[in-house]
Amino acid sequence: ADLTWLSQYPHEREVLLPPLTGIEAMGTDVDGSLMIIHSRLSLNLAAHTLEQVLSRRRKMLLDMTSGIELEMRDALGEDLVKIGIRILNKALNYGPLSKDPDWFNDDENFAYCMQQTLYLQHGIVTEIKRLADDNSHLALKGWSMTGPSRMLLIAGWVIHRATANPNGDAMSIDLRDAKLNPTEAVELADLMTAQPRLTAVDVRGGNDTMELEGARALAGFIEKVCGHGVVGQVPRSLCGVTPGHSTIEVPKSLSPVDERLICAELSTHVFSEGISAGMGGKHKGTVLNRRGAAAANEWQVFLWAAKENRLDLVALLLDEFHCDVNEAQPPSSSSNCFTALHWAATKGLEEMTTLLLKRGAKKEIRDKHNNTALMLAEKKGHVAIVVALGGDPKSIKKGVSEE
């Protein structure tokens, strides 16, 4: 704006007007769901700009945070208050304070962030001993905290540790039996995406409350960031698998939520078969050991599930993970080049054989020794499977081998 004609000072030729300045807000009004700001052009530097008017509610949250910090000083004492305040600020900056000023002008959003902040304060004060512990693993199994700020508190802890220890260890969190809801599961997936230092969480068991919506969000995260068999890929886990605890137990009975989580884990990492969890103990299942990407050719989750007679996992792997029902072992000195149908026929798994055939398994595929699934069933004497594969039970002969 050329003000030469107006200014009493010869050197004042221009006034630069950056965006959202030079406009004075005179008042506000509401029309339906719209906020109307009555304004005029002005060079009054003391007047509120449109941005300041729009961000008044955000400033209220900042003022409220200052008061909360004073309350936390009284509740926590000098030893713990610094960590508590840092976690509070990191959490709020990650959550509501990352929103645009316009977001706060929605009454529901504003009420929600105020509620979040109060629950966050209570959660930090309650859990401060666990949060302040100098440990990269946060144990929250059976977490009793309620309210809308649980993932916000976790975000504050993760970001605080990542900032305080830039070269520190990877972090992990035990959230078993935490009763996560679908929204929290989505928020946890977003947090793990934004914070690569949070490499492992354990959400198996006691989290059916997240429903399939939440399980799919977490599974989608790990499928996206963990390419199967990629050398140098940072391992991530939804089942608590870390370098220091590299095993995962797959129970015989799983809820639909745990099925989805475990299938995502097993299909995006490399595992090897361990000792049955039921041997000598009360738990029945299979223990698997996570291995490096260099062993990727030795692990095929679909063949493992078929061999273990896991009808539930095989169906899920076909339906949602798009596994090939005719996938075969790669040729090697220790491999028979079996398909899932070969394994079912060899081990006498009648229900598995029926399921695989219904899903399009090809009976004519041959293994390394030129055997079809029918030939293997005949050698083993599995009459029901011979019939299911279209063979004649009378053709079964003891001791026959075509190798």
mmCIF file of C-alpha atoms in Angstrom:
data_model
loop_
_atom_site.group_PDB
_atom_site.id
_atom_site.type_symbol
_atom_site.label_atom_id
_atom_site.label_comp_id
_atom_site.label_asym_id
_atom_site.label_seq_id
_atom_site.Cartn_x
_atom_site.Cartn_y
_atom_site.Cartn_z
ATOM 1 C CA ALA A 1 0.000 0.000 0.000
ATOM 2 C CA ASP A 2 1.508 3.352 -1.091
ATOM 3 C CA LEU A 3 1.030 5.791 1.789
ATOM 4 C CA THR A 4 3.221 8.627 0.518
ATOM 5 C CA TRP A 5 0.240 10.942 0.110
ATOM 6 C CA LEU A 6 -0.903 10.234 3.671
ATOM 7 C CA SER A 7 2.294 9.967 5.706
ATOM 8 C CA GLN A 8 3.854 12.886 7.558
ATOM 9 C CA TYR A 9 7.251 11.189 7.220
ATOM 10 C CA PRO A 10 8.959 11.360 3.770
ATOM 11 C CA HIS A 11 10.597 7.922 4.177
ATOM 12 C CA GLU A 12 7.271 6.124 4.792
ATOM 13 C CA ARG A 13 6.356 5.044 1.299
ATOM 14 C CA GLU A 14 4.970 1.526 1.884
ATOM 15 C CA VAL A 15 3.256 -0.548 4.517
ATOM 16 C CA LEU A 16 3.474 -4.326 3.962
ATOM 17 C CA LEU A 17 0.365 -6.262 4.908
ATOM 18 C CA PRO A 18 1.140 -9.955 5.573
ATOM 19 C CA PRO A 19 -1.761 -12.450 5.342
ATOM 20 C CA LEU A 20 -4.456 -12.112 8.020
ATOM 21 C CA THR A 21 -3.163 -8.697 9.156
ATOM 22 C CA GLY A 22 -4.493 -5.275 8.331
ATOM 23 C CA ILE A 23 -7.991 -6.610 9.046
ATOM 24 C CA GLU A 24 -9.611 -5.756 12.360
ATOM 25 C CA ALA A 25 -12.267 -8.058 13.810
ATOM 26 C CA MET A 26 -15.231 -6.021 15.043
ATOM 27 C CA GLY A 27 -17.362 -8.855 16.371
ATOM 28 C CA THR A 28 -18.621 -12.391 15.760
ATOM 29 C CA ASP A 29 -21.963 -13.967 14.977
ATOM 30 C CA VAL A 30 -23.226 -17.498 14.291
ATOM 31 C CA ASP A 31 -25.352 -18.519 11.328
ATOM 32 C CA GLY A 32 -26.226 -22.203 11.566
ATOM 33 C CA SER A 33 -22.892 -24.026 11.698
ATOM 34 C CA LEU A 34 -20.919 -21.025 10.404
ATOM 35 C CA MET A 35 -19.060 -18.469 12.489
ATOM 36 C CA ILE A 36 -19.282 -15.011 10.890
ATOM 37 C CA ILE A 37 -16.601 -12.470 11.773
ATOM 38 C CA HIS A 38 -17.561 -8.846 11.130
ATOM 39 C CA SER A 39 -14.371 -7.042 10.126
ATOM 40 C CA ARG A 40 -12.913 -3.956 8.480
ATOM 41 C CA LEU A 41 -9.621 -2.867 6.973
ATOM 42 C CA SER A 42 -7.421 -1.356 9.640
ATOM 43 C CA LEU A 43 -3.834 -0.507 10.494
ATOM 44 C CA ASN A 44 -4.570 -0.632 14.211
ATOM 45 C CA LEU A 45 -1.775 -2.910 15.421
ATOM 46 C CA ALA A 46 -3.433 -3.315 18.831
ATOM 47 C CA ALA A 47 -6.637 -4.758 17.354
ATOM 48 C CA HIS A 48 -7.318 -8.517 17.275
ATOM 49 C CA THR A 49 -6.646 -10.069 13.887
ATOM 50 C CA LEU A 50 -8.919 -12.708 12.376
ATOM 51 C CA GLU A 51 -6.409 -15.394 13.329
ATOM 52 C CA GLN A 52 -6.451 -14.267 16.954
ATOM 53 C CA VAL A 53 -10.244 -14.279 17.029
ATOM 54 C CA LEU A 54 -10.363 -17.756 15.519
ATOM 55 C CA SER A 55 -7.760 -19.115 17.951
ATOM 56 C CA ARG A 56 -9.291 -17.844 21.196
ATOM 57 C CA ARG A 57 -10.441 -21.324 22.145
ATOM 58 C CA ARG A 58 -7.013 -22.751 21.429
ATOM 59 C CA LYS A 59 -5.562 -20.094 23.751
ATOM 60 C CA MET A 60 -8.052 -21.189 26.412
ATOM 61 C CA LEU A 61 -6.561 -24.693 26.211
ATOM 62 C CA LEU A 62 -3.046 -23.282 26.557
ATOM 63 C CA ASP A 63 -4.109 -21.227 29.586
ATOM 64 C CA MET A 64 -5.759 -24.323 31.054
ATOM 65 C CA THR A 65 -2.531 -26.284 30.544
ATOM 66 C CA SER A 66 -0.593 -23.723 32.576
ATOM 67 C CA GLY A 67 -3.012 -24.237 35.457
ATOM 68 C CA ILE A 68 -2.721 -28.016 35.165
ATOM 69 C CA GLU A 69 1.061 -27.776 35.430
ATOM 70 C CA LEU A 70 0.688 -25.960 38.756
ATOM 71 C CA GLU A 71 -1.691 -28.651 40.027
ATOM 72 C CA MET A 72 0.737 -31.377 38.947
ATOM 73 C CA ARG A 73 3.537 -29.731 40.929
ATOM 74 C CA ASP A 74 1.453 -30.121 44.068
ATOM 75 C CA ALA A 75 0.429 -33.707 43.250
ATOM 76 C CA LEU A 76 3.763 -35.142 42.076
ATOM 77 C CA GLY A 77 6.475 -33.344 43.986
ATOM 78 C CA GLU A 78 9.811 -32.101 42.702
ATOM 79 C CA ASP A 79 11.242 -35.506 41.757
ATOM 80 C CA LEU A 80 8.545 -36.483 39.264
ATOM 81 C CA VAL A 81 6.886 -33.250 38.191
ATOM 82 C CA LYS A 82 9.374 -32.408 35.429
ATOM 83 C CA ILE A 83 8.807 -35.707 33.649
ATOM 84 C CA GLY A 84 5.053 -35.426 34.186
ATOM 85 C CA ILE A 85 4.918 -31.938 32.654
ATOM 86 C CA ARG A 86 7.083 -32.998 29.713
ATOM 87 C CA ILE A 87 4.796 -35.940 28.975
ATOM 88 C CA LEU A 88 1.755 -33.655 29.298
ATOM 89 C CA ASN A 89 3.163 -31.121 26.833
ATOM 90 C CA LYS A 90 4.347 -33.755 24.355
ATOM 91 C CA ALA A 91 0.935 -35.419 24.466
ATOM 92 C CA LEU A 92 -0.985 -32.172 23.926
ATOM 93 C CA ASN A 93 1.325 -31.076 21.112
ATOM 94 C CA TYR A 94 0.816 -34.448 19.435
ATOM 95 C CA GLY A 95 -2.951 -34.334 19.983
ATOM 96 C CA PRO A 96 -5.243 -31.293 20.226
ATOM 97 C CA LEU A 97 -2.579 -28.589 19.859
ATOM 98 C CA SER A 98 -1.622 -30.024 16.460
ATOM 99 C CA LYS A 99 -5.062 -29.038 15.133
ATOM 100 C CA ASP A 100 -5.779 -25.845 13.191
ATOM 101 C CA PRO A 101 -7.461 -23.005 15.144
ATOM 102 C CA ASP A 102 -10.667 -23.585 13.154
ATOM 103 C CA TRP A 103 -10.932 -27.098 14.615
ATOM 104 C CA PHE A 104 -11.489 -25.675 18.114
ATOM 105 C CA ASN A 105 -14.464 -23.589 16.963
ATOM 106 C CA ASP A 106 -16.527 -26.749 16.594
ATOM 107 C CA ASP A 107 -18.294 -27.146 19.947
ATOM 108 C CA GLU A 108 -17.952 -30.949 19.972
ATOM 109 C CA ASN A 109 -14.236 -30.786 19.179
ATOM 110 C CA PHE A 110 -13.627 -28.166 21.853
ATOM 111 C CA ALA A 111 -15.547 -30.107 24.503
ATOM 112 C CA TYR A 112 -13.706 -33.301 23.533
ATOM 113 C CA CYS A 113 -10.222 -31.779 23.793
ATOM 114 C CA MET A 114 -11.056 -30.256 27.192
ATOM 115 C CA GLN A 115 -12.236 -33.657 28.408
ATOM 116 C CA GLN A 116 -9.123 -35.278 26.935
ATOM 117 C CA THR A 117 -6.867 -32.836 28.763
ATOM 118 C CA LEU A 118 -8.473 -33.468 32.152
ATOM 119 C CA TYR A 119 -8.310 -37.256 31.724
ATOM 120 C CA LEU A 120 -4.709 -36.916 30.552
ATOM 121 C CA GLN A 121 -3.791 -35.014 33.709
ATOM 122 C CA HIS A 122 -5.382 -37.704 35.888
ATOM 123 C CA GLY A 123 -3.701 -40.497 33.913
ATOM 124 C CA ILE A 124 -0.228 -38.980 34.202
ATOM 125 C CA VAL A 125 -0.583 -38.444 37.948
ATOM 126 C CA THR A 126 -1.870 -42.002 38.434
ATOM 127 C CA GLU A 127 0.719 -43.734 36.220
ATOM 128 C CA ILE A 128 3.697 -41.454 36.866
ATOM 129 C CA LYS A 129 5.876 -44.136 38.483
ATOM 130 C CA ARG A 130 5.613 -46.392 35.454
ATOM 131 C CA LEU A 131 6.004 -43.478 33.040
ATOM 132 C CA ALA A 132 9.058 -42.096 34.848
ATOM 133 C CA ASP A 133 10.868 -45.437 35.031
ATOM 134 C CA ASP A 134 14.007 -45.331 32.874
ATOM 135 C CA ASN A 135 12.994 -48.369 30.853
ATOM 136 C CA SER A 136 12.290 -48.643 27.142
ATOM 137 C CA HIS A 137 9.500 -51.148 27.885
ATOM 138 C CA LEU A 138 6.224 -49.820 29.290
ATOM 139 C CA ALA A 139 4.225 -52.518 31.090
ATOM 140 C CA LEU A 140 0.511 -51.686 30.891
ATOM 141 C CA LYS A 141 -0.967 -55.183 30.974
ATOM 142 C CA GLY A 142 -4.462 -55.013 32.453
ATOM 143 C CA TRP A 143 -4.421 -51.208 32.199
ATOM 144 C CA SER A 144 -7.275 -49.816 34.291
ATOM 145 C CA MET A 145 -7.138 -46.195 33.107
ATOM 146 C CA THR A 146 -10.381 -45.063 31.461
ATOM 147 C CA GLY A 147 -11.412 -42.110 29.329
ATOM 148 C CA PRO A 148 -10.475 -40.715 25.909
ATOM 149 C CA SER A 149 -6.813 -39.941 26.676
ATOM 150 C CA ARG A 150 -5.157 -43.343 26.900
ATOM 151 C CA MET A 151 -3.466 -43.219 23.501
ATOM 152 C CA LEU A 152 -2.603 -39.563 24.117
ATOM 153 C CA LEU A 153 -0.769 -40.554 27.305
ATOM 154 C CA ILE A 154 1.126 -43.293 25.450
ATOM 155 C CA ALA A 155 2.022 -40.800 22.714
ATOM 156 C CA GLY A 156 3.367 -38.392 25.327
ATOM 157 C CA TRP A 157 5.548 -41.118 26.864
ATOM 158 C CA VAL A 158 6.881 -42.306 23.492
ATOM 159 C CA ILE A 159 7.675 -38.813 22.184
ATOM 160 C CA HIS A 160 9.214 -37.789 25.519
ATOM 161 C CA ARG A 161 11.573 -40.791 25.476
ATOM 162 C CA ALA A 162 12.402 -40.318 21.789
ATOM 163 C CA THR A 163 13.243 -36.656 22.409
ATOM 164 C CA ALA A 164 15.172 -37.209 25.638
ATOM 165 C CA ASN A 165 17.157 -40.150 24.179
ATOM 166 C CA PRO A 166 17.609 -39.534 20.431
ATOM 167 C CA ASN A 167 19.929 -42.534 20.130
ATOM 168 C CA GLY A 168 18.186 -44.675 22.723
ATOM 169 C CA ASP A 169 16.755 -48.167 22.479
ATOM 170 C CA ALA A 170 13.636 -49.100 20.573
ATOM 171 C CA MET A 171 10.490 -48.933 22.696
ATOM 172 C CA SER A 172 7.840 -51.567 23.381
ATOM 173 C CA ILE A 173 4.525 -51.534 25.248
ATOM 174 C CA ASP A 174 2.551 -54.404 26.776
ATOM 175 C CA LEU A 175 -1.158 -53.658 26.239
ATOM 176 C CA ARG A 176 -2.602 -57.109 26.826
ATOM 177 C CA ASP A 177 -5.953 -57.082 28.641
ATOM 178 C CA ALA A 178 -6.168 -53.302 28.177
ATOM 179 C CA LYS A 179 -9.637 -53.501 26.570
ATOM 180 C CA LEU A 180 -8.757 -51.202 23.687
ATOM 181 C CA ASN A 181 -11.688 -49.890 21.663
ATOM 182 C CA PRO A 182 -11.723 -49.501 17.843
ATOM 183 C CA THR A 183 -10.821 -45.797 18.002
ATOM 184 C CA GLU A 184 -7.856 -46.476 20.292
ATOM 185 C CA ALA A 185 -6.611 -49.225 17.971
ATOM 186 C CA VAL A 186 -6.680 -46.812 15.023
ATOM 187 C CA GLU A 187 -4.893 -44.163 17.113
ATOM 188 C CA LEU A 188 -2.262 -46.720 18.154
ATOM 189 C CA ALA A 189 -1.645 -47.631 14.506
ATOM 190 C CA ASP A 190 -1.237 -43.923 13.679
ATOM 191 C CA LEU A 191 1.195 -43.470 16.579
ATOM 192 C CA MET A 192 3.335 -46.432 15.496
ATOM 193 C CA THR A 193 3.405 -45.003 11.980
ATOM 194 C CA ALA A 194 4.522 -41.587 13.238
ATOM 195 C CA GLN A 195 7.024 -42.945 15.793
ATOM 196 C CA PRO A 196 9.321 -45.623 14.305
ATOM 197 C CA ARG A 197 11.130 -45.969 17.656
ATOM 198 C CA LEU A 198 7.979 -47.645 18.999
ATOM 199 C CA THR A 199 8.771 -50.966 17.378
ATOM 200 C CA ALA A 200 6.587 -53.379 19.341
ATOM 201 C CA VAL A 201 3.283 -53.492 21.154
ATOM 202 C CA ASP A 202 1.490 -56.552 22.468
ATOM 203 C CA VAL A 203 -2.269 -56.312 21.975
ATOM 204 C CA ARG A 204 -3.086 -60.027 22.009
ATOM 205 C CA GLY A 205 -5.639 -61.249 24.496
ATOM 206 C CA GLY A 206 -8.155 -59.125 26.358
ATOM 207 C CA ASN A 207 -8.594 -56.678 23.489
ATOM 208 C CA ASP A 208 -11.535 -58.164 21.620
ATOM 209 C CA THR A 209 -13.223 -54.845 22.435
ATOM 210 C CA MET A 210 -11.276 -53.280 19.525
ATOM 211 C CA GLU A 211 -13.389 -55.464 17.219
ATOM 212 C CA LEU A 212 -12.324 -56.331 13.681
ATOM 213 C CA GLU A 213 -12.277 -52.635 12.766
ATOM 214 C CA GLY A 214 -9.430 -51.987 15.182
ATOM 215 C CA ALA A 215 -7.642 -55.250 14.368
ATOM 216 C CA ARG A 216 -7.684 -54.410 10.655
ATOM 217 C CA ALA A 217 -6.242 -50.946 11.340
ATOM 218 C CA LEU A 218 -3.303 -52.414 13.277
ATOM 219 C CA ALA A 219 -2.822 -55.253 10.799
ATOM 220 C CA GLY A 220 -2.897 -52.753 7.936
ATOM 221 C CA PHE A 221 -0.134 -50.766 9.619
ATOM 222 C CA ILE A 222 2.207 -53.710 10.024
ATOM 223 C CA GLU A 223 1.495 -54.997 6.516
ATOM 224 C CA LYS A 224 2.429 -51.572 5.158
ATOM 225 C CA VAL A 225 5.671 -51.011 7.064
ATOM 226 C CA CYS A 226 7.021 -54.569 7.246
ATOM 227 C CA GLY A 227 7.725 -55.945 3.802
ATOM 228 C CA HIS A 228 8.003 -59.722 4.059
ATOM 229 C CA GLY A 229 11.608 -60.826 3.887
ATOM 230 C CA VAL A 230 13.154 -57.388 3.330
ATOM 231 C CA VAL A 231 16.762 -57.346 4.503
ATOM 232 C CA GLY A 232 17.476 -54.345 6.732
ATOM 233 C CA GLN A 233 13.809 -53.707 7.479
ATOM 234 C CA VAL A 234 13.179 -52.545 11.059
ATOM 235 C CA PRO A 235 11.129 -55.338 12.690
ATOM 236 C CA ARG A 236 7.765 -54.156 14.032
ATOM 237 C CA SER A 237 5.381 -56.262 16.059
ATOM 238 C CA LEU A 238 1.793 -56.328 17.303
ATOM 239 C CA CYS A 239 2.435 -59.422 19.414
ATOM 240 C CA GLY A 240 5.242 -58.256 21.681
ATOM 241 C CA VAL A 241 8.068 -59.768 19.635
ATOM 242 C CA THR A 242 11.332 -57.905 20.256
ATOM 243 C CA PRO A 243 15.037 -58.712 19.787
ATOM 244 C CA GLY A 244 15.148 -59.689 23.452
ATOM 245 C CA HIS A 245 11.967 -61.778 23.266
ATOM 246 C CA SER A 246 11.858 -63.265 19.785
ATOM 247 C CA THR A 247 9.204 -65.956 20.279
ATOM 248 C CA ILE A 248 5.474 -65.894 19.700
ATOM 249 C CA GLU A 249 2.976 -68.441 20.971
ATOM 250 C CA VAL A 250 0.046 -69.276 18.710
ATOM 251 C CA PRO A 251 -2.686 -70.827 20.899
ATOM 252 C CA LYS A 252 -4.950 -73.530 19.518
ATOM 253 C CA SER A 253 -8.002 -71.364 20.161
ATOM 254 C CA LEU A 254 -8.073 -67.730 19.007
ATOM 255 C CA SER A 255 -10.691 -65.007 18.926
ATOM 256 C CA PRO A 256 -11.393 -63.373 15.515
ATOM 257 C CA VAL A 257 -9.463 -60.282 16.634
ATOM 258 C CA ASP A 258 -6.391 -62.271 17.694
ATOM 259 C CA GLU A 259 -6.585 -64.347 14.508
ATOM 260 C CA ARG A 260 -6.323 -61.167 12.442
ATOM 261 C CA LEU A 261 -3.431 -59.782 14.495
ATOM 262 C CA ILE A 262 -1.425 -63.011 14.524
ATOM 263 C CA CYS A 263 -1.941 -63.641 10.803
ATOM 264 C CA ALA A 264 -0.636 -60.139 10.092
ATOM 265 C CA GLU A 265 2.414 -60.827 12.264
ATOM 266 C CA LEU A 266 3.180 -64.229 10.754
ATOM 267 C CA SER A 267 2.686 -63.120 7.154
ATOM 268 C CA THR A 268 4.964 -60.068 7.382
ATOM 269 C CA HIS A 269 7.908 -61.587 9.259
ATOM 270 C CA VAL A 270 10.044 -64.695 9.034
ATOM 271 C CA PHE A 271 9.561 -67.394 11.660
ATOM 272 C CA SER A 272 10.748 -70.913 12.309
ATOM 273 C CA GLU A 273 8.953 -73.647 14.168
ATOM 274 C CA GLY A 274 9.873 -74.118 17.815
ATOM 275 C CA ILE A 275 8.695 -76.406 20.580
ATOM 276 C CA SER A 276 5.019 -77.072 21.136
ATOM 277 C CA ALA A 277 3.814 -74.862 23.939
ATOM 278 C CA GLY A 278 1.703 -77.701 25.229
ATOM 279 C CA MET A 279 4.556 -80.093 25.922
ATOM 280 C CA GLY A 280 4.845 -80.488 29.649
ATOM 281 C CA GLY A 281 2.631 -77.475 30.346
ATOM 282 C CA LYS A 282 -0.977 -76.433 30.658
ATOM 283 C CA HIS A 283 -1.006 -74.298 27.485
ATOM 284 C CA LYS A 284 -1.593 -75.886 24.117
ATOM 285 C CA GLY A 285 -0.313 -74.196 21.026
ATOM 286 C CA THR A 286 2.752 -73.658 18.913
ATOM 287 C CA VAL A 287 5.806 -71.572 19.693
ATOM 288 C CA LEU A 288 7.487 -69.844 16.759
ATOM 289 C CA ASN A 289 10.828 -68.036 16.704
ATOM 290 C CA ARG A 290 11.250 -64.845 14.697
ATOM 291 C CA ARG A 291 14.255 -64.958 12.386
ATOM 292 C CA GLY A 292 16.043 -62.541 10.104
ATOM 293 C CA ALA A 293 14.985 -61.736 6.560
ATOM 294 C CA ALA A 294 17.845 -63.857 5.208
ATOM 295 C CA ALA A 295 15.763 -66.947 6.066
ATOM 296 C CA ALA A 296 12.678 -65.695 4.202
ATOM 297 C CA ASN A 297 12.628 -68.627 1.754
ATOM 298 C CA GLU A 298 12.332 -71.080 4.637
ATOM 299 C CA TRP A 299 9.087 -69.617 6.028
ATOM 300 C CA GLN A 300 5.681 -69.895 4.356
ATOM 301 C CA VAL A 301 2.890 -69.052 6.748
ATOM 302 C CA PHE A 302 0.146 -70.624 4.631
ATOM 303 C CA LEU A 303 1.917 -73.983 4.422
ATOM 304 C CA TRP A 304 2.673 -73.853 8.141
ATOM 305 C CA ALA A 305 -0.991 -73.204 8.984
ATOM 306 C CA ALA A 306 -2.141 -76.067 6.748
ATOM 307 C CA LYS A 307 0.423 -78.477 8.192
ATOM 308 C CA GLU A 308 -0.668 -77.513 11.731
ATOM 309 C CA ASN A 309 -4.312 -78.149 10.759
ATOM 310 C CA ARG A 310 -5.264 -74.547 11.585
ATOM 311 C CA LEU A 311 -8.523 -74.337 9.648
ATOM 312 C CA ASP A 312 -9.246 -70.889 11.074
ATOM 313 C CA LEU A 313 -5.924 -69.405 10.011
ATOM 314 C CA VAL A 314 -5.940 -71.045 6.583
ATOM 315 C CA ALA A 315 -9.391 -69.613 5.827
ATOM 316 C CA LEU A 316 -8.337 -66.142 7.002
ATOM 317 C CA LEU A 317 -5.072 -66.232 5.040
ATOM 318 C CA LEU A 318 -7.012 -67.080 1.890
ATOM 319 C CA ASP A 319 -9.803 -64.555 2.469
ATOM 320 C CA GLU A 320 -7.946 -61.481 3.703
ATOM 321 C CA PHE A 321 -4.264 -62.058 3.010
ATOM 322 C CA HIS A 322 -4.760 -63.399 -0.524
ATOM 323 C CA CYS A 323 -2.496 -66.401 -0.103
ATOM 324 C CA ASP A 324 -2.221 -68.839 -3.011
ATOM 325 C CA VAL A 325 -3.948 -72.106 -2.157
ATOM 326 C CA ASN A 326 -1.499 -73.912 -4.474
ATOM 327 C CA GLU A 327 1.633 -72.305 -3.027
ATOM 328 C CA ALA A 328 4.482 -74.838 -2.863
ATOM 329 C CA GLN A 329 7.764 -75.108 -1.018
ATOM 330 C CA PRO A 330 10.676 -73.724 -3.062
ATOM 331 C CA PRO A 331 13.099 -76.357 -4.381
ATOM 332 C CA SER A 332 15.941 -77.150 -1.984
ATOM 333 C CA SER A 333 17.821 -80.117 -0.612
ATOM 334 C CA SER A 334 15.601 -80.210 2.491
ATOM 335 C CA SER A 335 12.302 -79.541 0.723
ATOM 336 C CA ASN A 336 9.819 -81.932 -0.869
ATOM 337 C CA CYS A 337 8.149 -79.055 -2.777
ATOM 338 C CA PHE A 338 4.890 -79.816 -0.962
ATOM 339 C CA THR A 339 1.737 -77.748 -1.371
ATOM 340 C CA ALA A 340 -0.770 -77.402 1.467
ATOM 341 C CA LEU A 341 -2.751 -80.264 -0.062
ATOM 342 C CA HIS A 342 0.319 -82.505 -0.001
ATOM 343 C CA TRP A 343 0.776 -81.769 3.708
ATOM 344 C CA ALA A 344 -2.883 -82.452 4.489
ATOM 345 C CA ALA A 345 -2.790 -85.741 2.576
ATOM 346 C CA THR A 346 0.458 -86.855 4.224
ATOM 347 C CA LYS A 347 -0.657 -86.017 7.765
ATOM 348 C CA GLY A 348 -4.181 -87.385 7.367
ATOM 349 C CA LEU A 349 -5.943 -84.043 7.882
ATOM 350 C CA GLU A 350 -9.394 -84.799 6.507
ATOM 351 C CA GLU A 351 -11.075 -81.453 7.286
ATOM 352 C CA MET A 352 -8.102 -79.523 5.950
ATOM 353 C CA THR A 353 -8.154 -81.561 2.743
ATOM 354 C CA THR A 354 -11.850 -80.784 2.260
ATOM 355 C CA LEU A 355 -11.302 -77.065 2.905
ATOM 356 C CA LEU A 356 -8.380 -76.838 0.483
ATOM 357 C CA LEU A 357 -10.284 -78.633 -2.264
ATOM 358 C CA LYS A 358 -13.251 -76.288 -1.827
ATOM 359 C CA ARG A 359 -10.868 -73.339 -2.138
ATOM 360 C CA GLY A 360 -9.425 -74.537 -5.442
ATOM 361 C CA ALA A 361 -6.439 -76.691 -4.504
ATOM 362 C CA LYS A 362 -5.212 -78.604 -7.565
ATOM 363 C CA LYS A 363 -5.030 -82.361 -7.071
ATOM 364 C CA GLU A 364 -2.703 -82.891 -10.036
ATOM 365 C CA ILE A 365 0.268 -80.902 -8.657
ATOM 366 C CA ARG A 366 3.262 -83.152 -7.984
ATOM 367 C CA ASP A 367 6.001 -82.830 -5.392
ATOM 368 C CA LYS A 368 9.755 -83.192 -5.906
ATOM 369 C CA HIS A 369 9.413 -86.979 -6.052
ATOM 370 C CA ASN A 370 6.585 -86.841 -8.602
ATOM 371 C CA ASN A 371 3.875 -87.680 -6.056
ATOM 372 C CA THR A 372 0.405 -86.171 -6.152
ATOM 373 C CA ALA A 373 -1.524 -85.640 -2.921
ATOM 374 C CA LEU A 374 -3.558 -88.755 -3.740
ATOM 375 C CA MET A 375 -0.422 -90.883 -4.047
ATOM 376 C CA LEU A 376 0.797 -89.668 -0.663
ATOM 377 C CA ALA A 377 -2.560 -90.421 0.964
ATOM 378 C CA GLU A 378 -2.509 -93.925 -0.521
ATOM 379 C CA LYS A 379 1.000 -94.544 0.820
ATOM 380 C CA LYS A 380 -0.024 -93.418 4.295
ATOM 381 C CA GLY A 381 -3.247 -95.402 4.213
ATOM 382 C CA HIS A 382 -5.565 -92.429 4.825
ATOM 383 C CA VAL A 383 -8.746 -93.911 3.372
ATOM 384 C CA ALA A 384 -11.051 -90.901 3.877
ATOM 385 C CA ILE A 385 -8.567 -88.586 2.184
ATOM 386 C CA VAL A 386 -8.068 -90.998 -0.718
ATOM 387 C CA VAL A 387 -11.834 -90.888 -1.265
ATOM 388 C CA ALA A 388 -11.926 -87.072 -0.965
ATOM 389 C CA LEU A 389 -9.195 -86.838 -3.613
ATOM 390 C CA GLY A 390 -11.165 -89.049 -5.991
ATOM 391 C CA GLY A 391 -9.157 -92.222 -5.494
ATOM 392 C CA ASP A 392 -10.148 -95.832 -4.917
ATOM 393 C CA PRO A 393 -9.672 -97.042 -1.309
ATOM 394 C CA LYS A 394 -8.924 -100.512 -2.685
ATOM 395 C CA SER A 395 -5.799 -99.139 -4.348
ATOM 396 C CA ILE A 396 -4.114 -98.612 -0.981
ATOM 397 C CA LYS A 397 -1.149 -100.920 -0.678
ATOM 398 C CA LYS A 398 1.081 -101.262 2.281
ATOM 399 C CA GLY A 399 4.665 -100.197 1.786
ATOM 400 C CA VAL A 400 4.249 -98.766 -1.718
ATOM 401 C CA SER A 401 6.720 -96.035 -2.624
ATOM 402 C CA GLU A 402 7.344 -94.227 -5.878
ATOM 403 C CA GLU A 403 10.295 -92.156 -4.734
#
